[in-house]
Short mmCIF file of C-alpha atoms in Angstrom, two decimals:
data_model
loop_
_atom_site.label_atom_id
_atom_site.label_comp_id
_atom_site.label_asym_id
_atom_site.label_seq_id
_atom_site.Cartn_x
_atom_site.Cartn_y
_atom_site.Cartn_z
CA UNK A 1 149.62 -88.45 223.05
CA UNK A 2 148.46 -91.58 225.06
CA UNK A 3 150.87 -94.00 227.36
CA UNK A 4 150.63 -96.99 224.96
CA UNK A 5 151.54 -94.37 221.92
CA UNK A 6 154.48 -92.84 223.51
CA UNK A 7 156.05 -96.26 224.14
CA UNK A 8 154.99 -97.28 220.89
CA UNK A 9 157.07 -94.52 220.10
CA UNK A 10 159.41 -94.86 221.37
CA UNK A 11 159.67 -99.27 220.90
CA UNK A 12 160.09 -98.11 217.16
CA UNK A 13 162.95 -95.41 217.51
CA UNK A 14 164.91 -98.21 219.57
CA UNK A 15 164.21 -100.80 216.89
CA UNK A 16 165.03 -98.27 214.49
CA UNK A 17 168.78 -98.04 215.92
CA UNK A 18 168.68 -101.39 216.76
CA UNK A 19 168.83 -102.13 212.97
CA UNK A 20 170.88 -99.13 211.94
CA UNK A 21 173.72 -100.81 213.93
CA UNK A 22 172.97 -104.18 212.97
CA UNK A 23 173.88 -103.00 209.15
CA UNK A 24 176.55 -101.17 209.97
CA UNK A 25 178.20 -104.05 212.20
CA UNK A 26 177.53 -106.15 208.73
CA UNK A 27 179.23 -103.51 206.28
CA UNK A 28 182.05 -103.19 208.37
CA UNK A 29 182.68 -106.81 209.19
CA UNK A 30 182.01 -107.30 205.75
CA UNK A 31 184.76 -104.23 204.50
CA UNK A 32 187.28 -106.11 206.87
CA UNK A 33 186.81 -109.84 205.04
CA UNK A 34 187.01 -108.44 201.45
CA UNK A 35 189.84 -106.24 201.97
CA UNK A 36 192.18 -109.23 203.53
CA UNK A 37 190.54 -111.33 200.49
CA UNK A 38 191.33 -108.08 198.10
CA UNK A 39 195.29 -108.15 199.36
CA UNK A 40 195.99 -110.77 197.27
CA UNK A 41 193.13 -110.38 194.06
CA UNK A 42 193.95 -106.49 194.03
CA UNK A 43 197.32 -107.08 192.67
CA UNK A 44 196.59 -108.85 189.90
CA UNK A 45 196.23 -106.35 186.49
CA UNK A 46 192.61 -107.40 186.11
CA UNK A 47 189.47 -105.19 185.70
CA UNK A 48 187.14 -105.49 188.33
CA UNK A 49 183.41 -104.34 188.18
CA UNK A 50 181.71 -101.66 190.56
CA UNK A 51 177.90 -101.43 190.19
CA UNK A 52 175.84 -98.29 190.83
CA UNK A 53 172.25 -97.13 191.22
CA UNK A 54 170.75 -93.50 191.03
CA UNK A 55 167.01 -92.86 192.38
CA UNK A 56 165.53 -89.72 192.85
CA UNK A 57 163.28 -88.68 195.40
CA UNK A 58 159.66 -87.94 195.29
CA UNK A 59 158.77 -84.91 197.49
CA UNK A 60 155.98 -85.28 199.94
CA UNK A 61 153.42 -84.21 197.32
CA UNK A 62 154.67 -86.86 195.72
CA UNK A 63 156.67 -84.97 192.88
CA UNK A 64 160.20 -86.03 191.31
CA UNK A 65 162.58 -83.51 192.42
CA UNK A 66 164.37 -83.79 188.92
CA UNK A 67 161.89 -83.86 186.54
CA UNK A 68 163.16 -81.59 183.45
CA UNK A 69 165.31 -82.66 180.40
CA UNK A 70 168.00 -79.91 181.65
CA UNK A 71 168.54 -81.81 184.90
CA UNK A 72 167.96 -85.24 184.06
CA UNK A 73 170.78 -84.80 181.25
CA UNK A 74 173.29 -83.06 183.73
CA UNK A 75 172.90 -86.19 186.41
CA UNK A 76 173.82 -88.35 183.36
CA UNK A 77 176.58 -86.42 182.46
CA UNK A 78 177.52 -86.85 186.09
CA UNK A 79 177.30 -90.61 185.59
CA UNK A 80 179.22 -90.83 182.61
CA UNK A 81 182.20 -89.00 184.38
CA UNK A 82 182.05 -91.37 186.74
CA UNK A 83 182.16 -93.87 184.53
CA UNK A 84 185.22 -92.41 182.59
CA UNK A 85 187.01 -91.59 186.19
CA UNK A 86 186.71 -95.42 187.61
CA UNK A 87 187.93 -97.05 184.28
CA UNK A 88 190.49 -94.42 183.46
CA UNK A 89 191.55 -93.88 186.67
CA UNK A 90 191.09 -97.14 188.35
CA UNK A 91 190.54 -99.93 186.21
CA UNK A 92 187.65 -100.52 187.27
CA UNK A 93 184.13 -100.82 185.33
CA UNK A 94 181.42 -98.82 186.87
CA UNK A 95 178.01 -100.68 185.48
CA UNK A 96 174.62 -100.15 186.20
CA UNK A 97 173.32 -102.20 189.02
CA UNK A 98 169.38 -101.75 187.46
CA UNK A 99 168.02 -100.99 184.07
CA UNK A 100 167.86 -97.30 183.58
CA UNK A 101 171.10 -96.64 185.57
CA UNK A 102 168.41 -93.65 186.88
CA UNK A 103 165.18 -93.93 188.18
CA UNK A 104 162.92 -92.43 190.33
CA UNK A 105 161.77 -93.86 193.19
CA UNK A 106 158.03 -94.55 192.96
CA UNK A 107 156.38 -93.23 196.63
CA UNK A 108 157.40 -90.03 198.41
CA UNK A 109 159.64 -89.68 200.64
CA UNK A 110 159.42 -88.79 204.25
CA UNK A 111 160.90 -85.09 204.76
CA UNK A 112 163.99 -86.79 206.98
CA UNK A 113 164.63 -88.59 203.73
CA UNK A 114 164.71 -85.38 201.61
CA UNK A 115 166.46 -82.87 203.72
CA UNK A 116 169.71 -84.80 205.30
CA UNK A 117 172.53 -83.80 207.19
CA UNK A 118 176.34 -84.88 206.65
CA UNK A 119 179.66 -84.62 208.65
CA UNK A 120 178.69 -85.20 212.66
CA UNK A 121 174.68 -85.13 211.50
CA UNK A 122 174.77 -87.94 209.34
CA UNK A 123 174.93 -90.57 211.87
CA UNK A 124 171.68 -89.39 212.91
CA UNK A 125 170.42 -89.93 209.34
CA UNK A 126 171.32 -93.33 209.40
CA UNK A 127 170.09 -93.73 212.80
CA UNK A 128 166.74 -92.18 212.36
CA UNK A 129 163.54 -92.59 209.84
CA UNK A 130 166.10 -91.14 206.62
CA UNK A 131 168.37 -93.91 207.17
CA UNK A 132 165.77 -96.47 207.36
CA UNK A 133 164.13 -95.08 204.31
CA UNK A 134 167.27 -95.40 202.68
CA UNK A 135 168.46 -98.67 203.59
CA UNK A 136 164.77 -99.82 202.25
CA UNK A 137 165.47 -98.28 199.18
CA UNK A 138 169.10 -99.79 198.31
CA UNK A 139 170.28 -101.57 195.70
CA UNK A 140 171.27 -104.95 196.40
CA UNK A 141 169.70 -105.20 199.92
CA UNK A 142 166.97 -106.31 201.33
CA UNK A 143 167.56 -106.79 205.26
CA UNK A 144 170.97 -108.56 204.25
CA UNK A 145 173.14 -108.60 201.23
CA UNK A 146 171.23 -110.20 198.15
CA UNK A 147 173.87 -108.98 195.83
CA UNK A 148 177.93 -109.82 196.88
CA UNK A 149 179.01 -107.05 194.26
CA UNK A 150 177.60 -104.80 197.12
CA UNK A 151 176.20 -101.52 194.76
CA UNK A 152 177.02 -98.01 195.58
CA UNK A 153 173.35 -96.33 195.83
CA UNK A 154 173.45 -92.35 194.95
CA UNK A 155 170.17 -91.08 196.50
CA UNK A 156 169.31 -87.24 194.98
CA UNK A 157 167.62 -85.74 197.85
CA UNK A 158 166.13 -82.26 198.21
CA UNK A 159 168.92 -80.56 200.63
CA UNK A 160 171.80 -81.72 202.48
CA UNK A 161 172.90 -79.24 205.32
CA UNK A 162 176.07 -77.07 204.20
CA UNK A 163 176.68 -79.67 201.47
CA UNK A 164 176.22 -80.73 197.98
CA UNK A 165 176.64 -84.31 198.50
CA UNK A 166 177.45 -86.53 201.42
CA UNK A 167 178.97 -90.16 202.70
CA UNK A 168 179.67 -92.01 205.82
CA UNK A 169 182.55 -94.05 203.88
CA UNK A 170 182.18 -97.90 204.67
CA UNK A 171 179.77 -97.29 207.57
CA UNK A 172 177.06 -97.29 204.75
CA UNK A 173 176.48 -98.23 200.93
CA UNK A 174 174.82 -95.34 199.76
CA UNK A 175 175.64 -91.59 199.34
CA UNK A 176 173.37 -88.62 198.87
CA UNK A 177 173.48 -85.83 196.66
CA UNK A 178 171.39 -82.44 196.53
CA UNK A 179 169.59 -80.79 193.55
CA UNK A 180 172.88 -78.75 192.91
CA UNK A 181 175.25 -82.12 193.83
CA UNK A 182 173.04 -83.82 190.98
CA UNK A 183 173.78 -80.73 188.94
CA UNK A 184 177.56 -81.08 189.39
CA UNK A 185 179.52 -83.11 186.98
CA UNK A 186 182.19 -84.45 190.10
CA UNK A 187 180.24 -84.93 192.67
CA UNK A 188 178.85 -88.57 192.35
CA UNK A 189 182.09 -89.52 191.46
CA UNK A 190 183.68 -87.88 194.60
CA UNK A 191 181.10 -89.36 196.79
CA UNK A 192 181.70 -93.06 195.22
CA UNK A 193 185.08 -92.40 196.08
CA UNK A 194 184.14 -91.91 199.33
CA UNK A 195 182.30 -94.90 199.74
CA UNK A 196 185.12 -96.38 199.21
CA UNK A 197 187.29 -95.02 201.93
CA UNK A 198 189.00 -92.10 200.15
CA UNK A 199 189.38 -89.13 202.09
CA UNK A 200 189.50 -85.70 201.08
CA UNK A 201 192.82 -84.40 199.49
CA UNK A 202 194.57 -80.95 198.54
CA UNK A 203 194.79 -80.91 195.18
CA UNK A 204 192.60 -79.35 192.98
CA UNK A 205 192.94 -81.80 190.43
CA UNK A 206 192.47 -84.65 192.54
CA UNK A 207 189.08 -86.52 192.32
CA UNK A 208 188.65 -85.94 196.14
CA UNK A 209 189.71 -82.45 196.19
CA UNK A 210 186.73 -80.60 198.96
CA UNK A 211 185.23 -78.13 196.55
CA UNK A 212 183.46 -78.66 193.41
CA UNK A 213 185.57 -77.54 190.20
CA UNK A 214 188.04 -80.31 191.44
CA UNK A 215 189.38 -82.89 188.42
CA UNK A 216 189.55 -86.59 188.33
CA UNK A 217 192.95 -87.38 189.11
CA UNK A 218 194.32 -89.97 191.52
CA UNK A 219 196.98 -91.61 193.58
CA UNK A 220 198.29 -94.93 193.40
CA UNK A 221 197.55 -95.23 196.88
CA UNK A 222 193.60 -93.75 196.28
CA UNK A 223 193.13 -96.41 193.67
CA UNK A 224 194.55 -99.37 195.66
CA UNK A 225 192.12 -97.85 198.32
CA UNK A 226 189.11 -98.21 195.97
CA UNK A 227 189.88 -101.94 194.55
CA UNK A 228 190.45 -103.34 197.47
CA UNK A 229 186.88 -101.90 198.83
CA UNK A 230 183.84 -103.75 199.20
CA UNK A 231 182.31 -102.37 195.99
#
């Protein structure tokens, strides 16, 4: 590799950051304003709206990871629980943000995109060429917020590193799940909830509870947590 295409490079993995933190700066500054906003509006016994996207990834060869009946119909079934969980739960109307509520993204992905790490690795997702890929690739943004209703994007990847699914909470507006996370009826929902702040809980029959099998159950606290979020 040449001078001029090492600092090339490197120019692009510093821009790269450089507008990773820009959007996070945004989301969180953002988080802060609604939820003082929310203080007063999440009292009220209204039911407020929460939009989400699904898209599937294309593997470098350019094929849909989820392309059978079998596992197309199980990531619905995942949506509809979420569905169910937000308004039963929560109050809150989970709506699709795009018309299917599922789609597959139309180009392949770059392999950062489609094999992701979570927990301490993630911030190097969002860092790095998977987190540009994604933010590209959101719903409701296009280098800032073009929708106020701020979506929750569910991106099925290929593998996520000792996970089934993954978030960074309000650091980001998308969360990621795996062939099996697609699979699972909870996840998405789990993951949304994470989006929106929730953090992981005990009980097994609590919609955050850390293994899959878990139910849809939740605290007062969890859903004054979740209408008072961004989404």
């Amino acid at each position: 590799m040449g001078f001029w295409s090492k600092i090339k490079k490197i120019a692009k993995k510093v821009w790269r950051a450089v507008k990773a933190t820009v959007r996070v700066i945004v989301r969180v500054v953002i988080a802060i304003v609604v939820r003082i906003i929310n203080l007063v509006l999440v009292w009220l016994p209204i039911q407020k709206k929460m939009r989400i996207q699904v898209f599937i990834l294309r593997n470098e060869a350019g094929d849909s990871l989820l392309n059978d009946a079998v596992s197309l119909q199980k990531l619905q079934d995942a949506v509809d629980f979420a569905i169910k969980t937000f308004k039963d739960k929560m109050d809150i109307k989970v709506i699709s943000y795009g018309k299917p509520v599922i789609q597959t993204l139309p180009k392949p992905a770059p392999s950062a995109a489609l094999d992701v790490k979570c927990d301490s690795g993630a911030a190097s997702n969002e860092w790095g060429e998977a987190g540009e890929y994604f933010a590209n690739n959101l719903a409701g943004w296009n280098l800032i917020p073009i929708h106020l209703g701020f979506p929750i994007t569910a991106f099925v990847v290929r593998h996520i590193d000792g996970k089934i699914g993954c978030s960074m909470g309000l650091l980001t507006d998308y969360v990621t799940l795996s062939i099996p996370g697609a699979a699972s009826t909870t996840t998405l929902a789990h993951e949304m909830g994470h989006c929106c702040s929730l953090l992981h809980r005990d009980d097994v029959k609590n919609l955050m509870f850390t293994n899959d099998g878990r139910g849809n159950n939740v605290t007062g606290w969890q859903k004054f947590v979740v209408r008072n979020s961004r989404h």
